[in-house]
Protein backbone atom coordinates (compact mmCIF):
# COMPACT_ATOMS: atom_id res chain seq x y z
CA UNK A 1 0.00 0.00 0.00
CA UNK A 2 1.23 3.47 -0.73
CA UNK A 3 2.40 5.81 2.00
CA UNK A 4 -0.05 8.32 3.39
CA UNK A 5 0.45 11.65 5.11
CA UNK A 6 1.29 11.14 8.77
CA UNK A 7 2.78 7.68 8.22
CA UNK A 8 6.29 7.04 9.50
CA UNK A 9 8.65 7.06 6.52
CA UNK A 10 10.01 3.51 6.33
CA UNK A 11 13.61 3.06 7.38
CA UNK A 12 16.07 1.33 5.05
CA UNK A 13 19.72 0.78 4.36
CA UNK A 14 20.86 1.23 0.78
CA UNK A 15 23.91 2.05 -1.37
CA UNK A 16 24.31 5.52 -2.75
CA UNK A 17 26.67 7.72 -4.71
CA UNK A 18 28.45 8.47 -1.40
CA UNK A 19 28.35 5.00 0.15
CA UNK A 20 25.92 3.08 2.32
CA UNK A 21 23.05 5.09 3.85
CA UNK A 22 21.04 4.03 6.89
CA UNK A 23 18.11 6.32 6.29
CA UNK A 24 16.77 7.25 9.74
CA UNK A 25 20.27 7.53 11.17
CA UNK A 26 21.41 9.65 8.20
CA UNK A 27 18.36 11.88 8.64
CA UNK A 28 19.03 12.66 12.30
CA UNK A 29 16.96 15.70 13.34
CA UNK A 30 16.61 17.08 9.83
CA UNK A 31 13.70 17.40 7.49
CA UNK A 32 14.12 15.46 4.26
CA UNK A 33 13.17 15.71 0.61
CA UNK A 34 13.38 12.16 -0.75
CA UNK A 35 12.74 12.09 -4.50
CA UNK A 36 13.03 9.56 -7.28
CA UNK A 37 13.82 10.08 -10.94
CA UNK A 38 13.44 7.56 -13.77
CA UNK A 39 17.05 7.05 -14.83
CA UNK A 40 20.59 8.40 -14.98
CA UNK A 41 21.83 10.03 -18.19
CA UNK A 42 18.41 11.41 -19.10
CA UNK A 43 17.76 15.05 -19.91
CA UNK A 44 14.95 16.08 -17.55
CA UNK A 45 16.63 14.33 -14.60
CA UNK A 46 19.88 16.13 -15.40
CA UNK A 47 18.13 19.50 -15.04
CA UNK A 48 16.29 18.40 -11.89
CA UNK A 49 19.39 17.21 -10.06
CA UNK A 50 21.36 20.25 -11.20
CA UNK A 51 18.68 22.59 -9.88
CA UNK A 52 18.47 20.69 -6.60
CA UNK A 53 22.24 21.10 -6.17
CA UNK A 54 21.93 24.83 -6.84
CA UNK A 55 19.23 25.07 -4.16
CA UNK A 56 21.39 23.25 -1.60
CA UNK A 57 21.77 26.34 0.62
CA UNK A 58 18.03 27.01 0.52
CA UNK A 59 17.37 23.49 1.75
CA UNK A 60 20.14 23.67 4.35
CA UNK A 61 18.78 26.97 5.75
CA UNK A 62 15.51 25.14 6.39
CA UNK A 63 17.28 22.18 8.03
CA UNK A 64 16.42 19.94 5.08
CA UNK A 65 18.57 17.10 3.74
CA UNK A 66 18.01 16.07 0.14
CA UNK A 67 18.18 12.47 -1.05
CA UNK A 68 17.64 11.43 -4.68
CA UNK A 69 17.00 7.91 -5.94
CA UNK A 70 16.94 5.87 -9.10
CA UNK A 71 17.30 2.19 -9.84
CA UNK A 72 20.74 2.73 -11.39
CA UNK A 73 23.97 1.66 -9.71
CA UNK A 74 26.24 3.86 -7.60
CA UNK A 75 28.92 3.64 -10.29
CA UNK A 76 26.41 4.84 -12.87
CA UNK A 77 25.44 7.77 -10.62
CA UNK A 78 29.09 8.65 -10.16
CA UNK A 79 29.71 8.61 -13.91
CA UNK A 80 26.64 10.82 -14.47
CA UNK A 81 27.32 13.40 -11.73
CA UNK A 82 30.24 15.12 -13.56
CA UNK A 83 27.96 15.62 -16.57
CA UNK A 84 25.33 17.25 -14.32
CA UNK A 85 27.98 19.43 -12.71
CA UNK A 86 29.43 20.54 -16.01
CA UNK A 87 26.23 21.20 -17.93
CA UNK A 88 24.17 22.65 -15.06
CA UNK A 89 27.09 24.69 -13.67
CA UNK A 90 26.88 23.25 -10.18
CA UNK A 91 28.24 20.56 -7.84
CA UNK A 92 25.91 17.73 -6.91
CA UNK A 93 26.24 17.90 -3.15
CA UNK A 94 23.67 15.37 -1.97
CA UNK A 95 23.53 11.56 -2.18
CA UNK A 96 21.74 9.65 -4.93
CA UNK A 97 20.47 6.28 -3.72
CA UNK A 98 21.44 3.35 -5.93
CA UNK A 99 18.27 1.30 -5.68
CA UNK A 100 19.25 -1.47 -8.08
CA UNK A 101 17.37 -4.09 -6.06
CA UNK A 102 14.23 -1.84 -5.91
CA UNK A 103 14.19 -2.11 -2.10
CA UNK A 104 13.44 1.56 -1.45
CA UNK A 105 11.34 2.02 -4.60
CA UNK A 106 9.10 -0.80 -3.41
CA UNK A 107 8.90 0.46 0.19
CA UNK A 108 7.89 3.91 -1.08
CA UNK A 109 5.78 2.71 -4.05
CA UNK A 110 7.89 4.66 -6.54
CA UNK A 111 7.41 2.23 -9.44
CA UNK A 112 4.01 2.56 -11.10
CA UNK A 113 3.85 -0.42 -13.46
CA UNK A 114 1.14 1.02 -15.68
CA UNK A 115 3.40 4.02 -16.36
CA UNK A 116 6.67 2.08 -16.57
CA UNK A 117 7.27 -1.48 -15.43
CA UNK A 118 10.86 -1.04 -14.27
CA UNK A 119 11.74 2.63 -13.72
CA UNK A 120 10.76 4.90 -10.86
CA UNK A 121 8.33 7.73 -11.55
CA UNK A 122 9.07 11.22 -10.23
CA UNK A 123 7.98 10.73 -6.61
CA UNK A 124 8.61 13.25 -3.85
CA UNK A 125 8.30 12.72 -0.10
CA UNK A 126 8.79 15.52 2.39
CA UNK A 127 9.58 13.94 5.76
CA UNK A 128 9.78 15.83 9.05
CA UNK A 129 12.28 15.35 11.91
CA UNK A 130 9.82 12.96 13.61
CA UNK A 131 10.18 10.84 10.40
CA UNK A 132 6.55 11.47 9.45
CA UNK A 133 5.56 11.83 5.81
CA UNK A 134 4.24 15.38 5.37
CA UNK A 135 3.86 15.63 1.58
CA UNK A 136 3.70 13.21 -1.31
CA UNK A 137 3.83 14.16 -4.98
CA UNK A 138 3.97 12.04 -8.11
CA UNK A 139 4.95 13.51 -11.46
CA UNK A 140 5.25 11.77 -14.82
CA UNK A 141 8.65 11.09 -16.37
CA UNK A 142 8.15 13.76 -19.02
CA UNK A 143 7.55 16.64 -16.56
CA UNK A 144 10.36 18.11 -14.51
CA UNK A 145 9.32 19.21 -11.05
CA UNK A 146 9.20 22.72 -9.58
CA UNK A 147 11.72 22.69 -6.73
CA UNK A 148 10.74 26.19 -5.62
CA UNK A 149 7.34 24.67 -4.83
CA UNK A 150 9.02 22.15 -2.52
CA UNK A 151 10.74 24.98 -0.66
CA UNK A 152 7.40 26.81 -0.45
CA UNK A 153 5.70 23.76 1.07
CA UNK A 154 8.53 23.33 3.59
CA UNK A 155 8.16 27.00 4.58
CA UNK A 156 4.43 26.45 5.04
CA UNK A 157 4.87 23.23 7.05
CA UNK A 158 7.48 24.76 9.34
CA UNK A 159 5.35 27.85 9.91
CA UNK A 160 2.06 26.05 10.46
CA UNK A 161 3.70 23.52 12.80
CA UNK A 162 4.68 26.31 15.17
CA UNK A 163 1.78 28.78 14.87
CA UNK A 164 -2.00 28.35 14.76
CA UNK A 165 -2.19 29.22 11.08
CA UNK A 166 -2.67 27.74 7.63
CA UNK A 167 -1.37 29.21 4.37
CA UNK A 168 -3.64 30.25 1.49
CA UNK A 169 -3.39 29.43 -2.21
CA UNK A 170 -0.11 30.50 -3.79
CA UNK A 171 1.16 31.73 -0.40
CA UNK A 172 4.81 32.56 -0.18
CA UNK A 173 6.95 33.26 2.86
CA UNK A 174 6.08 36.77 4.11
CA UNK A 175 2.51 36.84 2.79
CA UNK A 176 -0.53 37.04 5.04
CA UNK A 177 -1.78 33.75 6.52
CA UNK A 178 -5.05 32.28 7.79
CA UNK A 179 -5.90 31.78 11.45
CA UNK A 180 -6.98 28.15 11.86
CA UNK A 181 -10.79 27.88 12.14
CA UNK A 182 -10.52 25.81 15.35
CA UNK A 183 -9.07 28.81 17.21
CA UNK A 184 -12.07 30.75 18.48
CA UNK A 185 -11.03 32.28 21.80
CA UNK A 186 -10.62 36.02 21.11
CA UNK A 187 -8.25 36.49 24.06
CA UNK A 188 -5.94 33.77 22.72
CA UNK A 189 -6.19 35.16 19.20
CA UNK A 190 -5.22 38.60 20.47
CA UNK A 191 -2.25 37.19 22.32
CA UNK A 192 -1.08 35.02 19.41
CA UNK A 193 -1.72 37.61 16.71
CA UNK A 194 -1.01 41.05 18.21
CA UNK A 195 -1.06 42.65 14.75
CA UNK A 196 -4.78 41.81 14.54
CA UNK A 197 -6.76 40.09 11.83
CA UNK A 198 -9.38 40.72 9.17
CA UNK A 199 -12.43 38.42 9.10
CA UNK A 200 -13.46 38.11 5.44
CA UNK A 201 -15.81 35.30 6.47
CA UNK A 202 -16.26 33.86 9.97
CA UNK A 203 -13.97 31.00 8.97
CA UNK A 204 -11.59 33.05 6.78
CA UNK A 205 -9.52 35.26 9.05
CA UNK A 206 -6.41 36.82 7.58
CA UNK A 207 -3.45 37.97 9.65
CA UNK A 208 0.13 39.04 8.91
CA UNK A 209 2.62 36.18 9.09
CA UNK A 210 3.21 35.89 12.85
CA UNK A 211 6.94 35.13 12.80
CA UNK A 212 7.79 38.22 10.72
C1 LIG B 1 14.28 12.49 -18.59
O1 LIG B 1 14.74 12.60 -17.46
O2 LIG B 1 14.57 13.29 -19.48
C2 LIG B 1 13.31 11.40 -18.91
C3 LIG B 1 13.40 10.20 -18.27
C4 LIG B 1 12.53 9.20 -18.62
C5 LIG B 1 11.56 9.43 -19.58
C6 LIG B 1 11.46 10.65 -20.19
C7 LIG B 1 12.35 11.65 -19.86
mmCIF file of C-alpha atoms and ligand atoms in Angstrom:
data_model
loop_
_atom_site.group_PDB
_atom_site.id
_atom_site.type_symbol
_atom_site.label_atom_id
_atom_site.label_comp_id
_atom_site.label_asym_id
_atom_site.label_seq_id
_atom_site.Cartn_x
_atom_site.Cartn_y
_atom_site.Cartn_z
ATOM 1 C CA UNK A 1 0.000 0.000 0.000
ATOM 2 C CA UNK A 2 1.230 3.475 -0.726
ATOM 3 C CA UNK A 3 2.402 5.809 2.000
ATOM 4 C CA UNK A 4 -0.048 8.320 3.392
ATOM 5 C CA UNK A 5 0.447 11.648 5.111
ATOM 6 C CA UNK A 6 1.286 11.145 8.768
ATOM 7 C CA UNK A 7 2.778 7.677 8.219
ATOM 8 C CA UNK A 8 6.286 7.040 9.498
ATOM 9 C CA UNK A 9 8.655 7.065 6.519
ATOM 10 C CA UNK A 10 10.011 3.508 6.325
ATOM 11 C CA UNK A 11 13.611 3.061 7.384
ATOM 12 C CA UNK A 12 16.073 1.334 5.046
ATOM 13 C CA UNK A 13 19.721 0.776 4.362
ATOM 14 C CA UNK A 14 20.862 1.229 0.783
ATOM 15 C CA UNK A 15 23.911 2.052 -1.366
ATOM 16 C CA UNK A 16 24.307 5.522 -2.746
ATOM 17 C CA UNK A 17 26.666 7.717 -4.707
ATOM 18 C CA UNK A 18 28.453 8.466 -1.404
ATOM 19 C CA UNK A 19 28.348 5.001 0.155
ATOM 20 C CA UNK A 20 25.918 3.083 2.318
ATOM 21 C CA UNK A 21 23.053 5.093 3.847
ATOM 22 C CA UNK A 22 21.042 4.032 6.888
ATOM 23 C CA UNK A 23 18.106 6.323 6.289
ATOM 24 C CA UNK A 24 16.771 7.245 9.741
ATOM 25 C CA UNK A 25 20.271 7.528 11.168
ATOM 26 C CA UNK A 26 21.414 9.652 8.202
ATOM 27 C CA UNK A 27 18.358 11.879 8.642
ATOM 28 C CA UNK A 28 19.034 12.663 12.304
ATOM 29 C CA UNK A 29 16.961 15.695 13.339
ATOM 30 C CA UNK A 30 16.606 17.076 9.830
ATOM 31 C CA UNK A 31 13.696 17.400 7.490
ATOM 32 C CA UNK A 32 14.119 15.463 4.256
ATOM 33 C CA UNK A 33 13.172 15.712 0.613
ATOM 34 C CA UNK A 34 13.384 12.162 -0.752
ATOM 35 C CA UNK A 35 12.744 12.092 -4.497
ATOM 36 C CA UNK A 36 13.031 9.559 -7.275
ATOM 37 C CA UNK A 37 13.818 10.082 -10.944
ATOM 38 C CA UNK A 38 13.443 7.558 -13.767
ATOM 39 C CA UNK A 39 17.047 7.052 -14.833
ATOM 40 C CA UNK A 40 20.592 8.402 -14.979
ATOM 41 C CA UNK A 41 21.830 10.026 -18.189
ATOM 42 C CA UNK A 42 18.412 11.415 -19.095
ATOM 43 C CA UNK A 43 17.759 15.053 -19.910
ATOM 44 C CA UNK A 44 14.951 16.082 -17.548
ATOM 45 C CA UNK A 45 16.629 14.335 -14.602
ATOM 46 C CA UNK A 46 19.882 16.133 -15.404
ATOM 47 C CA UNK A 47 18.128 19.497 -15.043
ATOM 48 C CA UNK A 48 16.288 18.401 -11.887
ATOM 49 C CA UNK A 49 19.392 17.214 -10.064
ATOM 50 C CA UNK A 50 21.356 20.253 -11.200
ATOM 51 C CA UNK A 51 18.678 22.587 -9.876
ATOM 52 C CA UNK A 52 18.474 20.694 -6.600
ATOM 53 C CA UNK A 53 22.244 21.104 -6.173
ATOM 54 C CA UNK A 54 21.926 24.834 -6.839
ATOM 55 C CA UNK A 55 19.229 25.074 -4.155
ATOM 56 C CA UNK A 56 21.393 23.254 -1.599
ATOM 57 C CA UNK A 57 21.774 26.337 0.620
ATOM 58 C CA UNK A 58 18.029 27.014 0.516
ATOM 59 C CA UNK A 59 17.368 23.486 1.746
ATOM 60 C CA UNK A 60 20.140 23.672 4.355
ATOM 61 C CA UNK A 61 18.776 26.968 5.751
ATOM 62 C CA UNK A 62 15.507 25.142 6.392
ATOM 63 C CA UNK A 63 17.281 22.176 8.034
ATOM 64 C CA UNK A 64 16.420 19.937 5.076
ATOM 65 C CA UNK A 65 18.570 17.096 3.739
ATOM 66 C CA UNK A 66 18.006 16.067 0.141
ATOM 67 C CA UNK A 67 18.176 12.468 -1.055
ATOM 68 C CA UNK A 68 17.643 11.429 -4.680
ATOM 69 C CA UNK A 69 16.997 7.911 -5.945
ATOM 70 C CA UNK A 70 16.938 5.874 -9.102
ATOM 71 C CA UNK A 71 17.300 2.189 -9.843
ATOM 72 C CA UNK A 72 20.735 2.735 -11.389
ATOM 73 C CA UNK A 73 23.970 1.660 -9.711
ATOM 74 C CA UNK A 74 26.240 3.857 -7.601
ATOM 75 C CA UNK A 75 28.921 3.637 -10.285
ATOM 76 C CA UNK A 76 26.405 4.843 -12.870
ATOM 77 C CA UNK A 77 25.436 7.766 -10.618
ATOM 78 C CA UNK A 78 29.087 8.649 -10.159
ATOM 79 C CA UNK A 79 29.715 8.611 -13.915
ATOM 80 C CA UNK A 80 26.644 10.823 -14.470
ATOM 81 C CA UNK A 81 27.321 13.399 -11.730
ATOM 82 C CA UNK A 82 30.243 15.115 -13.559
ATOM 83 C CA UNK A 83 27.959 15.620 -16.569
ATOM 84 C CA UNK A 84 25.326 17.245 -14.324
ATOM 85 C CA UNK A 85 27.979 19.426 -12.709
ATOM 86 C CA UNK A 86 29.433 20.544 -16.006
ATOM 87 C CA UNK A 87 26.230 21.200 -17.928
ATOM 88 C CA UNK A 88 24.173 22.650 -15.065
ATOM 89 C CA UNK A 89 27.085 24.690 -13.674
ATOM 90 C CA UNK A 90 26.877 23.250 -10.177
ATOM 91 C CA UNK A 91 28.240 20.564 -7.842
ATOM 92 C CA UNK A 92 25.907 17.728 -6.912
ATOM 93 C CA UNK A 93 26.243 17.899 -3.153
ATOM 94 C CA UNK A 94 23.673 15.370 -1.966
ATOM 95 C CA UNK A 95 23.530 11.556 -2.184
ATOM 96 C CA UNK A 96 21.736 9.646 -4.928
ATOM 97 C CA UNK A 97 20.466 6.280 -3.721
ATOM 98 C CA UNK A 98 21.441 3.346 -5.928
ATOM 99 C CA UNK A 99 18.267 1.300 -5.680
ATOM 100 C CA UNK A 100 19.254 -1.471 -8.080
ATOM 101 C CA UNK A 101 17.367 -4.094 -6.055
ATOM 102 C CA UNK A 102 14.231 -1.845 -5.905
ATOM 103 C CA UNK A 103 14.193 -2.108 -2.103
ATOM 104 C CA UNK A 104 13.443 1.559 -1.454
ATOM 105 C CA UNK A 105 11.344 2.017 -4.598
ATOM 106 C CA UNK A 106 9.103 -0.800 -3.409
ATOM 107 C CA UNK A 107 8.899 0.459 0.185
ATOM 108 C CA UNK A 108 7.888 3.906 -1.080
ATOM 109 C CA UNK A 109 5.783 2.713 -4.050
ATOM 110 C CA UNK A 110 7.892 4.656 -6.539
ATOM 111 C CA UNK A 111 7.411 2.230 -9.443
ATOM 112 C CA UNK A 112 4.005 2.565 -11.098
ATOM 113 C CA UNK A 113 3.852 -0.418 -13.457
ATOM 114 C CA UNK A 114 1.144 1.019 -15.680
ATOM 115 C CA UNK A 115 3.397 4.023 -16.363
ATOM 116 C CA UNK A 116 6.669 2.082 -16.569
ATOM 117 C CA UNK A 117 7.274 -1.481 -15.431
ATOM 118 C CA UNK A 118 10.858 -1.035 -14.273
ATOM 119 C CA UNK A 119 11.743 2.626 -13.724
ATOM 120 C CA UNK A 120 10.755 4.899 -10.863
ATOM 121 C CA UNK A 121 8.334 7.728 -11.548
ATOM 122 C CA UNK A 122 9.070 11.222 -10.234
ATOM 123 C CA UNK A 123 7.975 10.734 -6.609
ATOM 124 C CA UNK A 124 8.605 13.252 -3.850
ATOM 125 C CA UNK A 125 8.297 12.722 -0.104
ATOM 126 C CA UNK A 126 8.786 15.523 2.390
ATOM 127 C CA UNK A 127 9.584 13.944 5.755
ATOM 128 C CA UNK A 128 9.775 15.830 9.053
ATOM 129 C CA UNK A 129 12.276 15.353 11.906
ATOM 130 C CA UNK A 130 9.822 12.964 13.611
ATOM 131 C CA UNK A 131 10.177 10.841 10.396
ATOM 132 C CA UNK A 132 6.549 11.471 9.449
ATOM 133 C CA UNK A 133 5.557 11.827 5.806
ATOM 134 C CA UNK A 134 4.242 15.378 5.372
ATOM 135 C CA UNK A 135 3.861 15.626 1.583
ATOM 136 C CA UNK A 136 3.700 13.210 -1.309
ATOM 137 C CA UNK A 137 3.832 14.158 -4.978
ATOM 138 C CA UNK A 138 3.966 12.037 -8.108
ATOM 139 C CA UNK A 139 4.953 13.511 -11.457
ATOM 140 C CA UNK A 140 5.247 11.766 -14.818
ATOM 141 C CA UNK A 141 8.652 11.087 -16.368
ATOM 142 C CA UNK A 142 8.145 13.760 -19.023
ATOM 143 C CA UNK A 143 7.548 16.643 -16.562
ATOM 144 C CA UNK A 144 10.359 18.112 -14.509
ATOM 145 C CA UNK A 145 9.321 19.209 -11.046
ATOM 146 C CA UNK A 146 9.196 22.720 -9.580
ATOM 147 C CA UNK A 147 11.716 22.685 -6.734
ATOM 148 C CA UNK A 148 10.737 26.190 -5.615
ATOM 149 C CA UNK A 149 7.341 24.668 -4.829
ATOM 150 C CA UNK A 150 9.020 22.150 -2.521
ATOM 151 C CA UNK A 151 10.743 24.982 -0.657
ATOM 152 C CA UNK A 152 7.402 26.814 -0.452
ATOM 153 C CA UNK A 153 5.704 23.764 1.073
ATOM 154 C CA UNK A 154 8.526 23.333 3.586
ATOM 155 C CA UNK A 155 8.156 27.000 4.580
ATOM 156 C CA UNK A 156 4.431 26.451 5.041
ATOM 157 C CA UNK A 157 4.870 23.230 7.048
ATOM 158 C CA UNK A 158 7.483 24.758 9.338
ATOM 159 C CA UNK A 159 5.346 27.852 9.910
ATOM 160 C CA UNK A 160 2.057 26.046 10.455
ATOM 161 C CA UNK A 161 3.700 23.525 12.799
ATOM 162 C CA UNK A 162 4.676 26.308 15.168
ATOM 163 C CA UNK A 163 1.783 28.782 14.869
ATOM 164 C CA UNK A 164 -2.003 28.351 14.762
ATOM 165 C CA UNK A 165 -2.189 29.220 11.076
ATOM 166 C CA UNK A 166 -2.665 27.737 7.627
ATOM 167 C CA UNK A 167 -1.366 29.210 4.371
ATOM 168 C CA UNK A 168 -3.636 30.253 1.490
ATOM 169 C CA UNK A 169 -3.390 29.432 -2.212
ATOM 170 C CA UNK A 170 -0.111 30.497 -3.792
ATOM 171 C CA UNK A 171 1.159 31.732 -0.397
ATOM 172 C CA UNK A 172 4.815 32.555 -0.178
ATOM 173 C CA UNK A 173 6.947 33.264 2.856
ATOM 174 C CA UNK A 174 6.082 36.766 4.112
ATOM 175 C CA UNK A 175 2.510 36.838 2.788
ATOM 176 C CA UNK A 176 -0.525 37.038 5.038
ATOM 177 C CA UNK A 177 -1.775 33.752 6.525
ATOM 178 C CA UNK A 178 -5.047 32.279 7.788
ATOM 179 C CA UNK A 179 -5.902 31.783 11.453
ATOM 180 C CA UNK A 180 -6.982 28.149 11.862
ATOM 181 C CA UNK A 181 -10.787 27.882 12.143
ATOM 182 C CA UNK A 182 -10.519 25.811 15.353
ATOM 183 C CA UNK A 183 -9.065 28.813 17.212
ATOM 184 C CA UNK A 184 -12.070 30.754 18.481
ATOM 185 C CA UNK A 185 -11.030 32.285 21.804
ATOM 186 C CA UNK A 186 -10.616 36.024 21.109
ATOM 187 C CA UNK A 187 -8.250 36.495 24.061
ATOM 188 C CA UNK A 188 -5.943 33.768 22.723
ATOM 189 C CA UNK A 189 -6.194 35.163 19.204
ATOM 190 C CA UNK A 190 -5.223 38.604 20.466
ATOM 191 C CA UNK A 191 -2.251 37.190 22.323
ATOM 192 C CA UNK A 192 -1.076 35.016 19.411
ATOM 193 C CA UNK A 193 -1.723 37.615 16.712
ATOM 194 C CA UNK A 194 -1.007 41.051 18.207
ATOM 195 C CA UNK A 195 -1.059 42.649 14.746
ATOM 196 C CA UNK A 196 -4.783 41.814 14.545
ATOM 197 C CA UNK A 197 -6.755 40.085 11.830
ATOM 198 C CA UNK A 198 -9.380 40.722 9.171
ATOM 199 C CA UNK A 199 -12.430 38.417 9.097
ATOM 200 C CA UNK A 200 -13.460 38.111 5.438
ATOM 201 C CA UNK A 201 -15.808 35.301 6.468
ATOM 202 C CA UNK A 202 -16.264 33.864 9.973
ATOM 203 C CA UNK A 203 -13.967 30.998 8.965
ATOM 204 C CA UNK A 204 -11.586 33.048 6.776
ATOM 205 C CA UNK A 205 -9.522 35.262 9.054
ATOM 206 C CA UNK A 206 -6.414 36.824 7.579
ATOM 207 C CA UNK A 207 -3.446 37.969 9.648
ATOM 208 C CA UNK A 208 0.126 39.045 8.914
ATOM 209 C CA UNK A 209 2.615 36.181 9.086
ATOM 210 C CA UNK A 210 3.207 35.887 12.847
ATOM 211 C CA UNK A 211 6.939 35.130 12.801
ATOM 212 C CA UNK A 212 7.789 38.218 10.723
HETATM 213 C C1 LIG B 1 14.275 12.487 -18.587
HETATM 214 O O1 LIG B 1 14.739 12.599 -17.463
HETATM 215 O O2 LIG B 1 14.572 13.286 -19.476
HETATM 216 C C2 LIG B 1 13.310 11.404 -18.910
HETATM 217 C C3 LIG B 1 13.401 10.199 -18.269
HETATM 218 C C4 LIG B 1 12.529 9.195 -18.617
HETATM 219 C C5 LIG B 1 11.558 9.426 -19.584
HETATM 220 C C6 LIG B 1 11.460 10.654 -20.187
HETATM 221 C C7 LIG B 1 12.349 11.649 -19.863
#
